[in-house]
mmCIF file of C-alpha atoms in Angstrom:
data_model
loop_
_atom_site.group_PDB
_atom_site.id
_atom_site.type_symbol
_atom_site.label_atom_id
_atom_site.label_comp_id
_atom_site.label_asym_id
_atom_site.label_seq_id
_atom_site.Cartn_x
_atom_site.Cartn_y
_atom_site.Cartn_z
ATOM 1 C CA UNK A 25 16.153 51.019 14.339
ATOM 2 C CA UNK A 26 13.286 51.340 16.434
ATOM 3 C CA UNK A 27 12.267 54.197 14.334
ATOM 4 C CA UNK A 28 12.632 52.247 11.217
ATOM 5 C CA UNK A 29 10.775 49.023 12.127
ATOM 6 C CA UNK A 30 7.687 51.850 12.825
ATOM 7 C CA UNK A 31 7.670 53.533 10.114
ATOM 8 C CA UNK A 32 8.288 50.291 8.099
ATOM 9 C CA UNK A 33 5.150 48.494 10.409
ATOM 10 C CA UNK A 34 1.236 47.876 8.485
ATOM 11 C CA UNK A 35 -0.809 49.462 10.365
ATOM 12 C CA UNK A 36 -3.523 47.486 12.198
ATOM 13 C CA UNK A 37 -6.290 49.238 10.699
ATOM 14 C CA UNK A 38 -4.970 48.479 7.283
ATOM 15 C CA UNK A 39 -5.338 44.220 8.153
ATOM 16 C CA UNK A 40 -8.410 44.673 9.526
ATOM 17 C CA UNK A 41 -9.955 46.254 5.907
ATOM 18 C CA UNK A 42 -7.883 43.313 4.221
ATOM 19 C CA UNK A 43 -9.362 41.324 5.879
ATOM 20 C CA UNK A 44 -12.927 42.053 5.522
ATOM 21 C CA UNK A 45 -11.550 42.299 2.035
ATOM 22 C CA UNK A 46 -10.984 38.347 2.107
ATOM 23 C CA UNK A 47 -14.207 37.664 3.254
ATOM 24 C CA UNK A 48 -15.961 39.846 0.754
ATOM 25 C CA UNK A 49 -14.295 38.342 -2.289
ATOM 26 C CA UNK A 50 -14.465 35.071 -0.634
ATOM 27 C CA UNK A 51 -18.280 35.082 -0.872
ATOM 28 C CA UNK A 52 -17.913 36.049 -4.442
ATOM 29 C CA UNK A 53 -16.022 33.394 -5.757
ATOM 30 C CA UNK A 54 -16.435 30.441 -3.480
ATOM 31 C CA UNK A 55 -19.861 29.948 -5.284
ATOM 32 C CA UNK A 56 -18.225 28.972 -8.703
ATOM 33 C CA UNK A 57 -17.878 25.727 -6.965
ATOM 34 C CA UNK A 58 -20.812 25.327 -4.902
ATOM 35 C CA UNK A 59 -23.530 25.848 -7.775
ATOM 36 C CA UNK A 60 -24.303 22.330 -8.207
ATOM 37 C CA UNK A 61 -24.937 21.816 -4.382
ATOM 38 C CA UNK A 62 -26.679 24.693 -3.957
ATOM 39 C CA UNK A 63 -29.292 23.614 -7.536
ATOM 40 C CA UNK A 64 -29.747 20.661 -5.580
ATOM 41 C CA UNK A 65 -30.589 21.298 -2.013
ATOM 42 C CA UNK A 66 -32.685 24.196 -3.386
ATOM 43 C CA UNK A 67 -34.546 22.287 -6.084
ATOM 44 C CA UNK A 68 -33.429 24.377 -8.652
ATOM 45 C CA UNK A 69 -32.106 23.845 -12.283
ATOM 46 C CA UNK A 70 -28.758 25.160 -12.968
ATOM 47 C CA UNK A 71 -29.506 28.102 -14.863
ATOM 48 C CA UNK A 72 -31.515 29.020 -11.752
ATOM 49 C CA UNK A 73 -28.742 28.179 -9.105
ATOM 50 C CA UNK A 74 -26.367 30.076 -12.387
ATOM 51 C CA UNK A 75 -28.815 33.892 -11.430
ATOM 52 C CA UNK A 76 -27.110 33.661 -8.173
ATOM 53 C CA UNK A 77 -24.120 35.026 -9.879
ATOM 54 C CA UNK A 78 -25.376 37.485 -12.510
ATOM 55 C CA UNK A 79 -27.584 38.640 -9.333
ATOM 56 C CA UNK A 80 -24.304 39.273 -7.467
ATOM 57 C CA UNK A 81 -22.867 41.382 -10.054
ATOM 58 C CA UNK A 82 -25.720 43.701 -10.857
ATOM 59 C CA UNK A 83 -26.270 44.167 -6.905
ATOM 60 C CA UNK A 84 -22.492 45.251 -7.226
ATOM 61 C CA UNK A 85 -22.834 47.637 -9.758
ATOM 62 C CA UNK A 86 -26.223 49.187 -8.294
ATOM 63 C CA UNK A 87 -25.491 49.219 -4.772
ATOM 64 C CA UNK A 88 -22.083 51.254 -4.894
ATOM 65 C CA UNK A 89 -23.132 54.085 -6.567
ATOM 66 C CA UNK A 90 -26.684 53.519 -4.045
ATOM 67 C CA UNK A 91 -24.917 52.896 -0.864
ATOM 68 C CA UNK A 92 -22.183 55.182 -1.263
ATOM 69 C CA UNK A 93 -25.136 57.941 -2.077
ATOM 70 C CA UNK A 94 -27.022 57.322 0.598
ATOM 71 C CA UNK A 95 -24.699 57.336 3.249
ATOM 72 C CA UNK A 96 -22.481 60.432 2.140
ATOM 73 C CA UNK A 97 -22.813 62.807 5.546
ATOM 74 C CA UNK A 98 -21.935 59.903 7.899
ATOM 75 C CA UNK A 99 -18.260 59.787 9.284
ATOM 76 C CA UNK A 100 -16.748 56.903 7.035
ATOM 77 C CA UNK A 101 -15.380 54.536 9.800
ATOM 78 C CA UNK A 102 -19.165 54.388 10.762
ATOM 79 C CA UNK A 103 -19.977 53.448 7.118
ATOM 80 C CA UNK A 104 -17.412 50.094 6.774
ATOM 81 C CA UNK A 105 -18.798 49.039 9.933
ATOM 82 C CA UNK A 106 -22.805 49.203 8.958
ATOM 83 C CA UNK A 107 -21.205 48.102 5.142
ATOM 84 C CA UNK A 108 -19.258 44.871 7.353
ATOM 85 C CA UNK A 109 -22.426 44.309 9.168
ATOM 86 C CA UNK A 110 -24.739 44.168 5.806
ATOM 87 C CA UNK A 111 -22.003 41.249 4.692
ATOM 88 C CA UNK A 112 -22.577 39.268 7.527
ATOM 89 C CA UNK A 113 -26.487 39.504 7.861
ATOM 90 C CA UNK A 114 -26.540 38.834 3.982
ATOM 91 C CA UNK A 115 -24.551 35.412 4.369
ATOM 92 C CA UNK A 116 -26.117 34.606 7.925
ATOM 93 C CA UNK A 117 -28.934 34.311 5.643
ATOM 94 C CA UNK A 118 -27.379 32.358 2.773
ATOM 95 C CA UNK A 119 -26.118 29.160 5.087
ATOM 96 C CA UNK A 120 -29.701 29.341 7.043
ATOM 97 C CA UNK A 121 -32.057 29.666 4.010
ATOM 98 C CA UNK A 122 -35.145 27.301 3.806
ATOM 99 C CA UNK A 123 -35.073 27.952 -0.015
ATOM 100 C CA UNK A 124 -33.975 29.091 -3.131
ATOM 101 C CA UNK A 125 -35.741 32.894 -3.213
ATOM 102 C CA UNK A 126 -34.195 33.423 0.631
ATOM 103 C CA UNK A 127 -31.065 31.924 -0.687
ATOM 104 C CA UNK A 128 -30.990 34.830 -3.406
ATOM 105 C CA UNK A 129 -32.280 37.529 -0.846
ATOM 106 C CA UNK A 130 -29.084 36.480 1.502
ATOM 107 C CA UNK A 131 -26.750 36.804 -1.744
ATOM 108 C CA UNK A 132 -28.086 40.008 -3.111
ATOM 109 C CA UNK A 133 -27.844 41.760 0.593
ATOM 110 C CA UNK A 134 -24.085 40.187 0.831
ATOM 111 C CA UNK A 135 -23.485 41.587 -2.801
ATOM 112 C CA UNK A 136 -24.334 45.194 -2.073
ATOM 113 C CA UNK A 137 -21.325 45.855 0.076
ATOM 114 C CA UNK A 138 -19.126 45.057 -2.343
ATOM 115 C CA UNK A 139 -18.625 47.997 -4.491
ATOM 116 C CA UNK A 140 -18.964 50.843 -1.297
ATOM 117 C CA UNK A 141 -16.844 48.919 0.852
ATOM 118 C CA UNK A 142 -13.717 48.712 -1.632
ATOM 119 C CA UNK A 143 -14.414 52.294 -3.056
ATOM 120 C CA UNK A 144 -14.623 53.579 0.912
ATOM 121 C CA UNK A 145 -12.641 51.314 2.162
ATOM 122 C CA UNK A 146 -9.619 52.619 -0.019
ATOM 123 C CA UNK A 147 -10.328 56.342 1.409
ATOM 124 C CA UNK A 148 -10.157 54.893 4.753
ATOM 125 C CA UNK A 149 -7.042 53.294 3.858
ATOM 126 C CA UNK A 150 -4.530 56.151 1.884
ATOM 127 C CA UNK A 151 -5.880 58.313 5.092
ATOM 128 C CA UNK A 152 -3.855 55.810 7.614
ATOM 129 C CA UNK A 153 -0.223 55.966 5.843
ATOM 130 C CA UNK A 154 1.973 59.131 4.531
ATOM 131 C CA UNK A 155 0.960 60.510 1.378
ATOM 132 C CA UNK A 156 3.597 59.189 -0.486
ATOM 133 C CA UNK A 157 2.224 55.342 0.163
ATOM 134 C CA UNK A 158 -1.345 55.658 -0.807
ATOM 135 C CA UNK A 159 -1.014 53.609 -3.151
ATOM 136 C CA UNK A 160 0.351 51.077 -1.754
ATOM 137 C CA UNK A 161 -2.158 50.988 1.424
ATOM 138 C CA UNK A 162 -4.807 50.403 -0.815
ATOM 139 C CA UNK A 163 -3.019 47.496 -2.216
ATOM 140 C CA UNK A 164 -2.563 45.955 1.238
ATOM 141 C CA UNK A 165 -6.158 46.351 1.325
ATOM 142 C CA UNK A 166 -7.430 44.797 -1.853
ATOM 143 C CA UNK A 167 -4.941 41.980 -0.710
ATOM 144 C CA UNK A 168 -7.679 40.638 0.548
ATOM 145 C CA UNK A 169 -9.558 40.160 -2.057
ATOM 146 C CA UNK A 170 -6.913 38.763 -4.263
ATOM 147 C CA UNK A 171 -6.033 35.808 -2.317
ATOM 148 C CA UNK A 172 -9.581 35.174 -2.430
ATOM 149 C CA UNK A 173 -9.716 34.944 -5.607
ATOM 150 C CA UNK A 174 -6.885 32.170 -5.264
ATOM 151 C CA UNK A 175 -8.797 30.465 -2.607
ATOM 152 C CA UNK A 176 -12.378 31.037 -3.434
ATOM 153 C CA UNK A 177 -12.987 28.337 -5.734
ATOM 154 C CA UNK A 178 -10.909 25.552 -3.587
ATOM 155 C CA UNK A 179 -12.562 26.379 -0.328
ATOM 156 C CA UNK A 180 -16.083 26.148 -1.455
ATOM 157 C CA UNK A 181 -15.336 22.881 -3.291
ATOM 158 C CA UNK A 182 -13.696 21.951 -0.019
ATOM 159 C CA UNK A 183 -15.637 22.884 2.247
ATOM 160 C CA UNK A 184 -18.735 21.889 0.547
ATOM 161 C CA UNK A 185 -18.165 18.794 -0.500
ATOM 162 C CA UNK A 186 -16.876 17.910 3.183
ATOM 163 C CA UNK A 187 -19.618 19.404 5.429
ATOM 164 C CA UNK A 188 -21.880 20.953 3.014
ATOM 165 C CA UNK A 189 -22.336 24.156 1.266
ATOM 166 C CA UNK A 190 -23.674 25.514 3.733
ATOM 167 C CA UNK A 191 -20.738 25.655 6.233
ATOM 168 C CA UNK A 192 -18.897 27.877 3.430
ATOM 169 C CA UNK A 193 -21.142 30.954 4.040
ATOM 170 C CA UNK A 194 -21.213 29.965 7.690
ATOM 171 C CA UNK A 195 -17.344 30.376 7.849
ATOM 172 C CA UNK A 196 -17.737 33.325 5.368
ATOM 173 C CA UNK A 197 -19.915 34.477 7.736
ATOM 174 C CA UNK A 198 -17.433 33.973 10.799
ATOM 175 C CA UNK A 199 -14.654 35.826 8.946
ATOM 176 C CA UNK A 200 -17.406 38.703 8.388
ATOM 177 C CA UNK A 201 -17.345 39.242 12.007
ATOM 178 C CA UNK A 202 -13.900 38.628 12.830
ATOM 179 C CA UNK A 203 -13.517 42.094 10.116
ATOM 180 C CA UNK A 204 -16.348 44.035 11.727
ATOM 181 C CA UNK A 205 -14.658 43.683 15.349
ATOM 182 C CA UNK A 206 -10.967 44.326 13.666
ATOM 183 C CA UNK A 207 -12.696 47.489 11.803
ATOM 184 C CA UNK A 208 -14.603 48.511 14.603
ATOM 185 C CA UNK A 209 -11.727 48.544 17.419
ATOM 186 C CA UNK A 210 -8.930 48.828 14.410
ATOM 187 C CA UNK A 211 -9.772 51.514 12.392
ATOM 188 C CA UNK A 212 -9.031 55.406 13.398
ATOM 189 C CA UNK A 213 -12.706 57.005 13.884
ATOM 190 C CA UNK A 214 -11.807 59.935 11.572
ATOM 191 C CA UNK A 215 -10.460 57.926 8.858
ATOM 192 C CA UNK A 216 -10.671 59.302 5.439
ATOM 193 C CA UNK A 217 -9.858 62.564 5.747
ATOM 194 C CA UNK A 218 -8.196 62.985 1.723
ATOM 195 C CA UNK A 219 -5.647 65.380 0.632
ATOM 196 C CA UNK A 220 -6.156 67.037 -2.903
ATOM 197 C CA UNK A 221 -4.006 65.702 -5.909
ATOM 198 C CA UNK A 222 -0.976 68.352 -7.232
ATOM 199 C CA UNK A 223 -3.035 69.863 -10.440
ATOM 200 C CA UNK A 224 -6.547 68.950 -9.293
ATOM 201 C CA UNK A 225 -9.328 70.590 -11.550
ATOM 202 C CA UNK A 226 -10.707 73.464 -11.031
ATOM 203 C CA UNK A 227 -14.634 73.111 -10.571
ATOM 204 C CA UNK A 228 -13.753 70.564 -7.720
ATOM 205 C CA UNK A 229 -14.475 72.056 -3.963
ATOM 206 C CA UNK A 230 -11.704 73.496 -1.924
ATOM 207 C CA UNK A 231 -11.624 74.601 1.617
ATOM 208 C CA UNK A 232 -11.104 77.907 2.465
ATOM 209 C CA UNK A 233 -7.439 79.938 2.943
ATOM 210 C CA UNK A 234 -6.869 80.193 6.068
ATOM 211 C CA UNK A 235 -9.040 77.941 7.776
ATOM 212 C CA UNK A 236 -7.976 74.238 9.916
ATOM 213 C CA UNK A 237 -8.757 72.283 6.669
ATOM 214 C CA UNK A 238 -6.203 74.202 4.538
ATOM 215 C CA UNK A 239 -3.587 73.676 6.720
ATOM 216 C CA UNK A 240 -4.559 70.166 7.010
ATOM 217 C CA UNK A 241 -6.107 66.932 4.974
ATOM 218 C CA UNK A 242 -9.179 68.049 3.734
ATOM 219 C CA UNK A 243 -12.547 67.158 4.766
ATOM 220 C CA UNK A 244 -13.766 65.494 1.971
ATOM 221 C CA UNK A 245 -17.569 66.258 0.197
ATOM 222 C CA UNK A 246 -20.694 65.961 2.386
ATOM 223 C CA UNK A 247 -23.756 65.650 1.392
ATOM 224 C CA UNK A 248 -25.305 64.195 -2.373
ATOM 225 C CA UNK A 249 -25.272 67.703 -4.068
ATOM 226 C CA UNK A 250 -21.037 68.211 -3.182
ATOM 227 C CA UNK A 251 -20.685 64.827 -4.188
ATOM 228 C CA UNK A 252 -21.547 64.935 -7.595
ATOM 229 C CA UNK A 253 -19.983 68.098 -7.875
ATOM 230 C CA UNK A 254 -17.004 66.024 -7.787
ATOM 231 C CA UNK A 255 -17.889 64.762 -10.963
ATOM 232 C CA UNK A 256 -17.414 68.319 -12.631
ATOM 233 C CA UNK A 257 -13.793 67.450 -12.983
ATOM 234 C CA UNK A 258 -12.812 66.429 -15.997
ATOM 235 C CA UNK A 259 -9.499 64.289 -14.681
ATOM 236 C CA UNK A 260 -12.313 62.173 -12.947
ATOM 237 C CA UNK A 261 -14.224 60.910 -15.663
ATOM 238 C CA UNK A 262 -10.716 60.283 -17.471
ATOM 239 C CA UNK A 263 -9.526 58.714 -14.891
ATOM 240 C CA UNK A 264 -12.920 56.501 -14.461
ATOM 241 C CA UNK A 265 -12.403 55.682 -18.430
ATOM 242 C CA UNK A 266 -9.237 54.196 -17.982
ATOM 243 C CA UNK A 267 -10.501 52.202 -15.230
ATOM 244 C CA UNK A 268 -13.247 50.712 -17.592
ATOM 245 C CA UNK A 269 -10.510 49.886 -20.679
ATOM 246 C CA UNK A 270 -8.133 48.931 -18.274
ATOM 247 C CA UNK A 271 -10.212 46.350 -16.806
ATOM 248 C CA UNK A 272 -11.833 45.105 -19.883
ATOM 249 C CA UNK A 273 -9.081 44.093 -21.786
ATOM 250 C CA UNK A 274 -7.788 42.011 -18.999
ATOM 251 C CA UNK A 275 -11.364 40.423 -18.367
ATOM 252 C CA UNK A 276 -12.090 40.583 -21.998
ATOM 253 C CA UNK A 277 -8.864 37.796 -22.256
ATOM 254 C CA UNK A 278 -10.007 36.363 -19.088
ATOM 255 C CA UNK A 279 -13.082 35.274 -20.125
ATOM 256 C CA UNK A 280 -12.341 33.072 -22.718
ATOM 257 C CA UNK A 281 -9.008 31.950 -21.599
ATOM 258 C CA UNK A 282 -10.247 28.083 -20.319
ATOM 259 C CA UNK A 283 -10.459 27.778 -24.405
ATOM 260 C CA UNK A 284 -6.947 29.052 -25.141
ATOM 261 C CA UNK A 285 -5.594 27.083 -22.554
ATOM 262 C CA UNK A 286 -7.669 23.666 -24.529
ATOM 263 C CA UNK A 287 -7.819 24.417 -28.113
ATOM 264 C CA UNK A 288 -4.506 26.464 -28.622
ATOM 265 C CA UNK A 289 -1.858 25.932 -25.528
ATOM 266 C CA UNK A 290 -2.552 22.282 -26.039
ATOM 267 C CA UNK A 291 -3.787 21.784 -22.232
ATOM 268 C CA UNK A 292 -6.527 19.280 -20.826
ATOM 269 C CA UNK A 293 -9.726 20.296 -19.743
ATOM 270 C CA UNK A 294 -8.490 19.288 -15.985
ATOM 271 C CA UNK A 295 -5.356 21.763 -16.186
ATOM 272 C CA UNK A 296 -7.353 24.816 -16.207
ATOM 273 C CA UNK A 297 -8.139 24.589 -12.064
ATOM 274 C CA UNK A 298 -4.893 24.863 -11.258
ATOM 275 C CA UNK A 299 -3.857 27.638 -14.677
ATOM 276 C CA UNK A 300 -6.387 29.683 -12.746
ATOM 277 C CA UNK A 301 -4.676 29.335 -9.648
ATOM 278 C CA UNK A 302 -1.606 30.355 -11.290
ATOM 279 C CA UNK A 303 -3.527 33.630 -12.598
ATOM 280 C CA UNK A 304 -4.584 34.197 -9.334
ATOM 281 C CA UNK A 305 -1.214 34.360 -7.444
ATOM 282 C CA UNK A 306 -0.175 36.656 -10.260
ATOM 283 C CA UNK A 307 -3.048 38.499 -9.099
ATOM 284 C CA UNK A 308 -1.955 38.707 -5.746
ATOM 285 C CA UNK A 309 1.748 39.549 -6.838
ATOM 286 C CA UNK A 310 0.392 42.185 -9.164
ATOM 287 C CA UNK A 311 -1.774 44.230 -6.402
ATOM 288 C CA UNK A 312 1.082 44.464 -3.809
ATOM 289 C CA UNK A 313 3.845 45.159 -7.001
ATOM 290 C CA UNK A 314 1.274 47.404 -8.186
ATOM 291 C CA UNK A 315 0.579 49.595 -5.558
ATOM 292 C CA UNK A 316 4.560 50.564 -4.990
ATOM 293 C CA UNK A 317 4.887 51.449 -9.043
ATOM 294 C CA UNK A 318 1.739 53.399 -8.811
ATOM 295 C CA UNK A 319 2.428 56.107 -6.634
ATOM 296 C CA UNK A 320 5.776 56.705 -9.297
ATOM 297 C CA UNK A 321 4.144 56.084 -12.712
ATOM 298 C CA UNK A 322 0.589 54.767 -13.250
ATOM 299 C CA UNK A 323 0.909 55.331 -17.000
ATOM 300 C CA UNK A 324 3.689 52.770 -17.475
ATOM 301 C CA UNK A 325 1.919 50.233 -15.718
ATOM 302 C CA UNK A 326 -1.144 50.768 -17.790
ATOM 303 C CA UNK A 327 1.160 49.846 -20.516
ATOM 304 C CA UNK A 328 2.042 46.525 -19.544
ATOM 305 C CA UNK A 329 -1.608 44.404 -19.759
ATOM 306 C CA UNK A 330 -1.589 45.364 -23.202
ATOM 307 C CA UNK A 331 2.283 44.592 -24.184
ATOM 308 C CA UNK A 332 1.387 40.885 -22.110
ATOM 309 C CA UNK A 333 -1.629 40.303 -24.360
ATOM 310 C CA UNK A 334 -0.210 40.884 -27.125
ATOM 311 C CA UNK A 335 2.414 38.616 -26.635
ATOM 312 C CA UNK A 336 0.368 35.756 -25.234
ATOM 313 C CA UNK A 337 -1.538 35.818 -28.391
ATOM 314 C CA UNK A 338 1.841 35.289 -30.083
ATOM 315 C CA UNK A 339 2.900 32.787 -27.824
ATOM 316 C CA UNK A 340 -0.338 31.043 -26.756
ATOM 317 C CA UNK A 341 0.514 27.927 -28.582
ATOM 318 C CA UNK A 342 3.540 26.900 -26.198
ATOM 319 C CA UNK A 343 2.227 25.499 -22.932
ATOM 320 C CA UNK A 344 5.045 26.322 -21.521
ATOM 321 C CA UNK A 345 4.898 29.958 -22.693
ATOM 322 C CA UNK A 346 1.092 30.564 -21.605
ATOM 323 C CA UNK A 347 1.943 29.106 -17.654
ATOM 324 C CA UNK A 348 4.614 32.034 -17.913
ATOM 325 C CA UNK A 349 2.352 34.174 -19.387
ATOM 326 C CA UNK A 350 -0.910 33.806 -17.394
ATOM 327 C CA UNK A 351 1.120 34.624 -14.463
ATOM 328 C CA UNK A 352 2.254 38.054 -15.679
ATOM 329 C CA UNK A 353 -1.429 38.995 -17.609
ATOM 330 C CA UNK A 354 -2.389 37.656 -13.231
ATOM 331 C CA UNK A 355 0.740 40.735 -12.031
ATOM 332 C CA UNK A 356 -0.252 43.414 -15.452
ATOM 333 C CA UNK A 357 -3.968 42.921 -15.078
ATOM 334 C CA UNK A 358 -4.130 44.102 -11.395
ATOM 335 C CA UNK A 359 -1.317 46.139 -10.914
ATOM 336 C CA UNK A 360 -2.815 49.812 -12.105
ATOM 337 C CA UNK A 361 -5.989 48.746 -9.452
ATOM 338 C CA UNK A 362 -4.225 50.214 -6.438
ATOM 339 C CA UNK A 363 -2.789 53.241 -8.673
ATOM 340 C CA UNK A 364 -6.148 54.111 -10.200
ATOM 341 C CA UNK A 365 -8.391 54.079 -7.195
ATOM 342 C CA UNK A 366 -6.131 56.772 -5.363
ATOM 343 C CA UNK A 367 -5.770 59.149 -8.635
ATOM 344 C CA UNK A 368 -9.511 58.976 -8.942
ATOM 345 C CA UNK A 369 -9.978 60.072 -5.087
ATOM 346 C CA UNK A 370 -7.475 62.816 -5.814
ATOM 347 C CA UNK A 371 -9.223 64.073 -8.296
ATOM 348 C CA UNK A 372 -12.529 63.977 -6.424
ATOM 349 C CA UNK A 373 -10.996 65.975 -3.679
ATOM 350 C CA UNK A 374 -11.759 62.361 -1.527
ATOM 351 C CA UNK A 375 -15.545 61.998 -2.749
ATOM 352 C CA UNK A 376 -16.901 58.931 -1.690
ATOM 353 C CA UNK A 377 -19.455 58.434 -4.612
ATOM 354 C CA UNK A 378 -16.436 58.881 -7.161
ATOM 355 C CA UNK A 379 -14.510 55.794 -4.985
ATOM 356 C CA UNK A 380 -17.292 53.652 -5.868
ATOM 357 C CA UNK A 381 -18.257 54.668 -8.912
ATOM 358 C CA UNK A 382 -15.013 53.105 -9.753
ATOM 359 C CA UNK A 383 -16.008 50.062 -8.998
ATOM 360 C CA UNK A 384 -18.823 50.574 -10.992
ATOM 361 C CA UNK A 385 -16.515 51.295 -13.536
ATOM 362 C CA UNK A 386 -14.424 48.493 -13.819
ATOM 363 C CA UNK A 387 -17.833 46.078 -13.976
ATOM 364 C CA UNK A 388 -18.795 48.277 -16.949
ATOM 365 C CA UNK A 389 -15.216 47.490 -18.346
ATOM 366 C CA UNK A 390 -15.832 43.814 -17.570
ATOM 367 C CA UNK A 391 -18.960 43.506 -19.718
ATOM 368 C CA UNK A 392 -17.460 45.214 -22.596
ATOM 369 C CA UNK A 393 -14.367 43.150 -22.976
ATOM 370 C CA UNK A 394 -16.232 39.416 -22.982
ATOM 371 C CA UNK A 395 -18.302 41.182 -24.976
ATOM 372 C CA UNK A 396 -16.183 42.551 -27.537
ATOM 373 C CA UNK A 397 -13.961 39.073 -26.740
ATOM 374 C CA UNK A 398 -17.101 36.825 -28.069
ATOM 375 C CA UNK A 399 -17.209 38.896 -31.108
ATOM 376 C CA UNK A 400 -14.299 38.335 -32.490
ATOM 377 C CA UNK A 401 -14.855 34.746 -31.360
ATOM 378 C CA UNK A 402 -17.958 34.631 -32.921
ATOM 379 C CA UNK A 403 -16.514 36.156 -36.014
ATOM 380 C CA UNK A 404 -14.245 33.035 -36.536
ATOM 381 C CA UNK A 405 -10.967 35.156 -35.934
ATOM 382 C CA UNK A 406 -9.842 31.830 -33.176
ATOM 383 C CA UNK A 407 -9.404 31.431 -29.974
ATOM 384 C CA UNK A 408 -6.472 33.828 -29.081
ATOM 385 C CA UNK A 409 -8.431 36.535 -30.674
ATOM 386 C CA UNK A 410 -9.767 37.561 -27.106
ATOM 387 C CA UNK A 411 -5.676 38.017 -26.031
ATOM 388 C CA UNK A 412 -5.572 40.712 -28.897
ATOM 389 C CA UNK A 413 -9.004 42.607 -28.624
ATOM 390 C CA UNK A 414 -7.744 42.812 -24.663
ATOM 391 C CA UNK A 415 -4.802 43.816 -25.657
ATOM 392 C CA UNK A 416 -6.472 46.510 -28.006
ATOM 393 C CA UNK A 417 -8.757 47.616 -25.535
ATOM 394 C CA UNK A 418 -5.776 48.006 -22.773
ATOM 395 C CA UNK A 419 -3.882 49.851 -24.777
ATOM 396 C CA UNK A 420 -6.551 52.496 -25.279
ATOM 397 C CA UNK A 421 -6.504 52.809 -21.598
ATOM 398 C CA UNK A 422 -2.462 53.626 -21.744
ATOM 399 C CA UNK A 423 -3.705 56.668 -24.478
ATOM 400 C CA UNK A 424 -6.419 57.970 -22.274
ATOM 401 C CA UNK A 425 -3.758 57.864 -19.268
ATOM 402 C CA UNK A 426 -1.893 60.350 -21.216
ATOM 403 C CA UNK A 427 -4.169 62.463 -22.248
ATOM 404 C CA UNK A 428 -5.329 62.677 -18.249
ATOM 405 C CA UNK A 429 -1.792 62.886 -17.253
ATOM 406 C CA UNK A 430 -0.984 66.030 -19.928
ATOM 407 C CA UNK A 431 -4.488 67.862 -19.016
ATOM 408 C CA UNK A 432 -3.057 67.696 -14.989
ATOM 409 C CA UNK A 433 0.176 69.138 -15.853
ATOM 410 C CA UNK A 434 -0.876 71.957 -17.718
ATOM 411 C CA UNK A 435 -3.509 72.822 -14.803
ATOM 412 C CA UNK A 436 -1.090 72.690 -12.028
ATOM 413 C CA UNK A 437 1.546 75.190 -14.435
#
């Protein structure tokens, strides 16, 4: 009984990583509820304040790969501690910023760590559990991000209304300090060693036979050249493509979901906020359920978003069905995330640059999906068209994943 309890217990290092993900996610989402106050306080236009959001997204895309490459030779725990410290400094700058340029600088500094934290953190998380639970471990780490998605906007609006927008950034700074202390104290110093995937591409670096590394978890490639060699694997590229398409399908639909609610489903504008919270709860559930499911069948998990979005398009004129389906959309949309991260790091032999590239791929997919969804609306196809466009993109992700799985089986024979 005691042994079973120990087996089920979540490693404390995973909890610390989830807290870091929560703080980083909170920063990303709370700004939407604070933009009017930030614009007024810094004496800038709404458009200028909105550039905080676009600046954050650009910094994430650039920072993910740049920081992963720059820290390739450093122990992963040290890198995580440094990334969270960077996050704390960025939010502290935003909290005390005397003007808009300093505020923007702090925001960009905080954003730089996001992609690398989730990329490298996923490698550390999976190393803390048994191999058959690696996707579940990644899901636990991402639980902080998904919970932040639910709480971010209302948290920012509530704290900003009561104590001002700076108080929200002070609160996030405090969460960052707690996460920093937790990771430093609870994550093992040698965390992050990842075993190779079954059927891994022959181009990947492998430990020499008879060495300690061959008998245990191999040391992940270090140095920029070794990290880049991981991208010689077709499996890495196919997984990155599937990730981009999976995110693109869901984000293409989500970007215009408010119009679907108000123009098709018959909801009032005031209802959109709680409907988005329903979606956010779905993300939390999908992340945890998907981590377990992805350890079994990633192709099946990737097939569910396309089915959900197509069904949503057919039933969008029903308010009751829309509530149910936006929740299911959240569940299926995030269910693939843990599995895809573990897959790309499997075939990249634990290269941190590949894990961070997965984050960048998701951002590319987001941009692609939003663009194609907007084209469909502009073409006069209606406010359900982004749902069908998203279903098509998500279906292509499933096709790529099926091809990748077949190629992997051929290499393993």
